[in-house]
Coordinates of C-alpha atoms in Angstrom, one line a residue:
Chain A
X171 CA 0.0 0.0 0.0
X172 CA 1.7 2.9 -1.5
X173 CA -1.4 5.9 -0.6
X174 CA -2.4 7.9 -2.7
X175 CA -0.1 9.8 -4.9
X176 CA -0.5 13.5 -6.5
X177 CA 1.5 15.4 -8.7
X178 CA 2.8 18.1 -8.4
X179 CA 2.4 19.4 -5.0
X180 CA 2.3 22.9 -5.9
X181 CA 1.2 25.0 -9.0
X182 CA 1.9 28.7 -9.6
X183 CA 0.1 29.8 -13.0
X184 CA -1.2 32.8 -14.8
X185 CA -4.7 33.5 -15.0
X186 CA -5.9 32.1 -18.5
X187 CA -3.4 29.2 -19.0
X188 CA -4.4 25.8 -18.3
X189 CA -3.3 23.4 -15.7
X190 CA -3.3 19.5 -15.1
X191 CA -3.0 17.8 -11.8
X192 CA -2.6 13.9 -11.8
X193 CA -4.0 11.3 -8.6
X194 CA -2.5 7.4 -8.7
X195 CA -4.8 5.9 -6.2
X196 CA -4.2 2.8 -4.2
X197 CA -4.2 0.3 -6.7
X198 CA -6.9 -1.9 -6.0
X199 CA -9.4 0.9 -5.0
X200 CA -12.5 1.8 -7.7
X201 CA -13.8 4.2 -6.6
X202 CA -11.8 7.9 -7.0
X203 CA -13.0 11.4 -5.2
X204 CA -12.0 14.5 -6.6
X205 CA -12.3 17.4 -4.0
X206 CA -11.1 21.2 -3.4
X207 CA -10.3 23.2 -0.3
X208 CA -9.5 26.7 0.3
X209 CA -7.8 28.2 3.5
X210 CA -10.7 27.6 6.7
X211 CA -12.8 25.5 4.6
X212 CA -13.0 21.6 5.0
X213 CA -13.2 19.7 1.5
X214 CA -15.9 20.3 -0.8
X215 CA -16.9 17.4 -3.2
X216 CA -16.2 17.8 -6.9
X217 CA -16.4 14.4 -8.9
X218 CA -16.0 10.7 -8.8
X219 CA -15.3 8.1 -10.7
X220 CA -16.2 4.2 -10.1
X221 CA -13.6 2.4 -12.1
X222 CA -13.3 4.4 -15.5
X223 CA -17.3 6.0 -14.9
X224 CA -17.8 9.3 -14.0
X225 CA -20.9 8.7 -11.7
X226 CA -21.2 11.8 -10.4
X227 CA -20.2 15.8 -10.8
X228 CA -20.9 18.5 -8.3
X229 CA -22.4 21.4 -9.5
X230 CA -19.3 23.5 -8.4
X231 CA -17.5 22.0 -11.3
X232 CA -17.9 24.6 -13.8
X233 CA -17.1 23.7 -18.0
X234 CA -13.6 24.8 -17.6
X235 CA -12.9 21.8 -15.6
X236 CA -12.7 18.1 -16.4
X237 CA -11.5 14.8 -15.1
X238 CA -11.2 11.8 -16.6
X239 CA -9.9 8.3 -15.1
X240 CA -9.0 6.3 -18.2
X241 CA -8.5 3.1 -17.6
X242 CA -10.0 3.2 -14.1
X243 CA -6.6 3.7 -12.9
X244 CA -5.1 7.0 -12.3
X245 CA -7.2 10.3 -12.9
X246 CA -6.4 13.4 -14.1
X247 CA -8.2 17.0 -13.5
X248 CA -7.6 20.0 -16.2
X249 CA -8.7 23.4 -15.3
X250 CA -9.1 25.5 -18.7
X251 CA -8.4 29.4 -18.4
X252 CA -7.8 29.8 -14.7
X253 CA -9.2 32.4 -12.8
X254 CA -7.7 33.8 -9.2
X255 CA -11.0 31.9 -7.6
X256 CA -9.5 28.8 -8.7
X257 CA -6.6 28.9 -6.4
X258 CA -7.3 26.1 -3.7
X259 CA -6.0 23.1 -2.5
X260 CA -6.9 20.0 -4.8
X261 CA -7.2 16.9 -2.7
X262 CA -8.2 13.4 -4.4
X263 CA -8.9 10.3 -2.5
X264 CA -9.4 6.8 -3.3
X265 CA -11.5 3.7 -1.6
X266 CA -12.8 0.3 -2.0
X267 CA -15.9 -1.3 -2.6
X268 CA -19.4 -0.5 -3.8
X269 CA -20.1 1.9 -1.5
X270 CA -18.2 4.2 0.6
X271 CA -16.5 3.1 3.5
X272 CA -13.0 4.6 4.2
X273 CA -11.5 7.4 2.1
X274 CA -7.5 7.3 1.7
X275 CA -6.5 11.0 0.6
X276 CA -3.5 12.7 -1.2
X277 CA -1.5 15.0 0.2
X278 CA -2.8 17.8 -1.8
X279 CA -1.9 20.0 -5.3
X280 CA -1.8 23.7 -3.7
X281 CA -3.0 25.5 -7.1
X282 CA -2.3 29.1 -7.0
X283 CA -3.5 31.3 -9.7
X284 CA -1.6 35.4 -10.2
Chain B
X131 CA -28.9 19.4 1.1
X132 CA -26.6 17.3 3.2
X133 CA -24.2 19.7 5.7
X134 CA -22.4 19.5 8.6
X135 CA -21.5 21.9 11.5
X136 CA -18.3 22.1 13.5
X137 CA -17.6 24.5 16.6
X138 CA -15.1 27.4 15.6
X139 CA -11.5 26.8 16.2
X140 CA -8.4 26.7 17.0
X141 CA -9.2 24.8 20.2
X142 CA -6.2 25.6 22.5
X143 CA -5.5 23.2 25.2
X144 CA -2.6 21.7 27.8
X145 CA -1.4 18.4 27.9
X146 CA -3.7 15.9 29.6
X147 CA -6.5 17.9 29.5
X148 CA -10.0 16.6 28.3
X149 CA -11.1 17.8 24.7
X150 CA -14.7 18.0 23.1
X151 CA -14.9 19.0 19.1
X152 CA -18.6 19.5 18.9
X153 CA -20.0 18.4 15.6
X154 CA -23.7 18.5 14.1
X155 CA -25.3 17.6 10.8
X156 CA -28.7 17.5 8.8
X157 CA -29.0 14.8 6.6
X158 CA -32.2 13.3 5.0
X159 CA -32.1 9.2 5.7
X160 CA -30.4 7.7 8.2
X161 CA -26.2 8.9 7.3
X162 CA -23.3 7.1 8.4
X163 CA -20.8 9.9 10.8
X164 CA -17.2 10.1 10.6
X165 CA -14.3 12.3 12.0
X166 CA -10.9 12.4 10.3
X167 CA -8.2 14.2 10.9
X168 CA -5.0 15.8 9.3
X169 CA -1.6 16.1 10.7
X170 CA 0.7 19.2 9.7
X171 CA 1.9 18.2 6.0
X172 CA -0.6 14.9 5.7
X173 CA -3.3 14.0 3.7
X174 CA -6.6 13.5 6.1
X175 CA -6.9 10.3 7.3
X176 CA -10.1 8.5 8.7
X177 CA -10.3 8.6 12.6
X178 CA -13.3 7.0 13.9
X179 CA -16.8 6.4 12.4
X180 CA -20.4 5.4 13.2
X181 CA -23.0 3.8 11.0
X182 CA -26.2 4.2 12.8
X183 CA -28.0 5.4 16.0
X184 CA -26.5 5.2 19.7
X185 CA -22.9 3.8 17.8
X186 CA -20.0 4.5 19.2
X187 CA -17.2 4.9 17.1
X188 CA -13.6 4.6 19.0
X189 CA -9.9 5.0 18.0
X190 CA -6.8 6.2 19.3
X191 CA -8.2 7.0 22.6
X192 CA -10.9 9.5 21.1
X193 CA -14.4 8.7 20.8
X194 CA -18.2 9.7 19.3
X195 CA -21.4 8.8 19.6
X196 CA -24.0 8.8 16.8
X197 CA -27.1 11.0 18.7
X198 CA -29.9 10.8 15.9
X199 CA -32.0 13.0 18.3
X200 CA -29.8 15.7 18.5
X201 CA -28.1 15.1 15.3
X202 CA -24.7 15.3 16.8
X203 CA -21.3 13.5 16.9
X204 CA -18.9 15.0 19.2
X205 CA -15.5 13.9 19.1
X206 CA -14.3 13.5 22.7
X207 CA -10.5 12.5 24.3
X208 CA -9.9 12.5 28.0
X209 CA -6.4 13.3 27.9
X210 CA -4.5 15.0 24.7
X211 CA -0.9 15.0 24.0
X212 CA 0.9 17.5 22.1
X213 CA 1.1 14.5 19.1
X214 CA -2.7 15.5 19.0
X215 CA -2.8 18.7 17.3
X216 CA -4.0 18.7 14.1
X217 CA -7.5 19.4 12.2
X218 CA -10.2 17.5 12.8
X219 CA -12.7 17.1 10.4
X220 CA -16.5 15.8 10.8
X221 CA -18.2 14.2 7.9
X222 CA -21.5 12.8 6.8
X223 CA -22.2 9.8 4.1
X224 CA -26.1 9.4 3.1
X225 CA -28.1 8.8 -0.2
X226 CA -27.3 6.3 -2.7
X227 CA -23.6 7.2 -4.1
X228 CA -22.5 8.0 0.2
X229 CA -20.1 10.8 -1.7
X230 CA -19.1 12.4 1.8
X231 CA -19.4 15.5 2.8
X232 CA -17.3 17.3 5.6
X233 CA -17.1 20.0 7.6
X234 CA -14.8 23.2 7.8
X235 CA -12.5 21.4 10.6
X236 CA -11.2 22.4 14.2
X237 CA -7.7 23.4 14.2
X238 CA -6.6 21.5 18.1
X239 CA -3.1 23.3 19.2
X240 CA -2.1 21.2 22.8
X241 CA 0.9 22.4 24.4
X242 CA 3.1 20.6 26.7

C-alpha cells in the first residue's frame, strides 16, 4: 500500500493558461474522489469516478474543468483558463468497494493562480 | 442538502486535558458519521466512524457517539498529548452514491 499519490504538490500559474494535476490511487481501489479546499474550509466534493465511470459531478465544477480516469486507474483534473478563484487546494482520495467506507487522501496540489 | 457543523476553532489546550470538538449535521435518511483528521503536512486520514443510532465509534483513545435526536457527533479524548494537534474534520455519508461531505474542521493546538 503505497497511498495515494499526486502530482505536483504545488502549482503557480497565470490567469488564463491551463493546468493538469494527476492522482495514482491505491491500486486496488474503484472508486476515486475529486475534491477542493480553500484556506478555513473543509473539503468540498467535486467528482467521482467508479472504475473508468464518472458517476457523479458536483455542480461547483464549472465547463472549464474536467476529469477523466481512463483506464479506471489514475485520474487526471484539467482546469481551462484559470481564474484567481480557482486557487485552492486539490485533494483526491481513493476507496474500495461499492459503496463508501474509508476514504484514503493525497497530500494535496496547492494550485495558486496570479 | 446534506451539511455538517463544526464549533469554531483553534481549540487551545494543555497536555492531559480533556477535549470535546462538537459536531452536528442535517441529513435526509439515516447517514453514516465520521471524523478524520490531518496532521501538519498529511493527507486527512479517517479517525473514527459510526454507522447508525446510539454507535460508538472509538480510536486512538478518542471517541463519538451517533445521537440521531440531537443530530450530533462530538469527538471527545480525555487526555490530549501535544502529538494530538492537528485538524479535525466531521463528515457525513447518506443517499445512494454516500459521496461524503465534511465540515470546515477544528484546528486542536495542545501544548506541553
Amino acid at each position: 500500500d503505497t497511498g495515494v499519490s499526486q502530482n505536483p504538490r504545488h502549482k503557480i500559474t497565470k490567469r488564463g493558461q491551463n493546468v493538469t494535476f494527476r492522482c495514482d490511487p491505491i491500486s486496488e481501489h474503484n472508486r476515486l474522489y475529486w475534491y477542493r479546499q480553500t484556506l478555513g474550509q473543509g473539503p468540498e466534493f467535486l467528482t467521482y469516478f467508479q472504475n473508468e465511470a464518472q458517476l457523479e459531478k458536483s455542480r461547483l465544477l464549472s465547463d472549464r474543468f474536467s476529469a477523466e480516469r481512463p483506464k479506471g486507474s489514475f485520474s487526471t483534473l484539467e482546469i481551462q483558463r484559470t481564474e484567481q478563484g480557482d486557487s485552492a487546494m486539490y485533494l483526491c482520495a481513493s476507496s474500495l468497494g461499492d459503496r463508501y467506507e474509508k476514504l484514503f487522501f493525497g497530500s494535496g496540489t496547492q494550485l495558486s493562480v496570479l | 442538502g446534506d451539511s455538517v457543523t463544526q464549533m469554531e476553532g483553534p481549540v487551545t489546550l494543555s497536555e492531559e486535558a480533556f477535549l470535546t470538538i462538537n459536531c452536528t449535521y442535517t441529513a435526509t435518511g439515516y447517514p453514516s458519521l465520521f471524523w478524520y483528521v490531518q496532521y501538519p503536512g498529511e493527507g486527512l486520514q479517517l479517525l473514527l466512524k459510526a454507522t447508525k443510532a446510539d454507535d460508538k465509534g472509538s480510536n486512538k483513545g478518542f471517541e463519538a457517539t451517533y445521537r440521531k435526536e440531537t443530530t450530533s457527533f462530538h469527538l471527545e479524548k480525555g487526555s490530549v498529548q501535544v502529538s494530538d494537534s492537528a485538524v479535525y474534520f466531521c463528515a457525513l455519508g447518506s443517499g445512494g452514491s454516500y459521496i461524503p461531505t465534511f465540515g470546515r474542521g477544528t484546528s486542536l493546538i495542545v501544548h506541553p
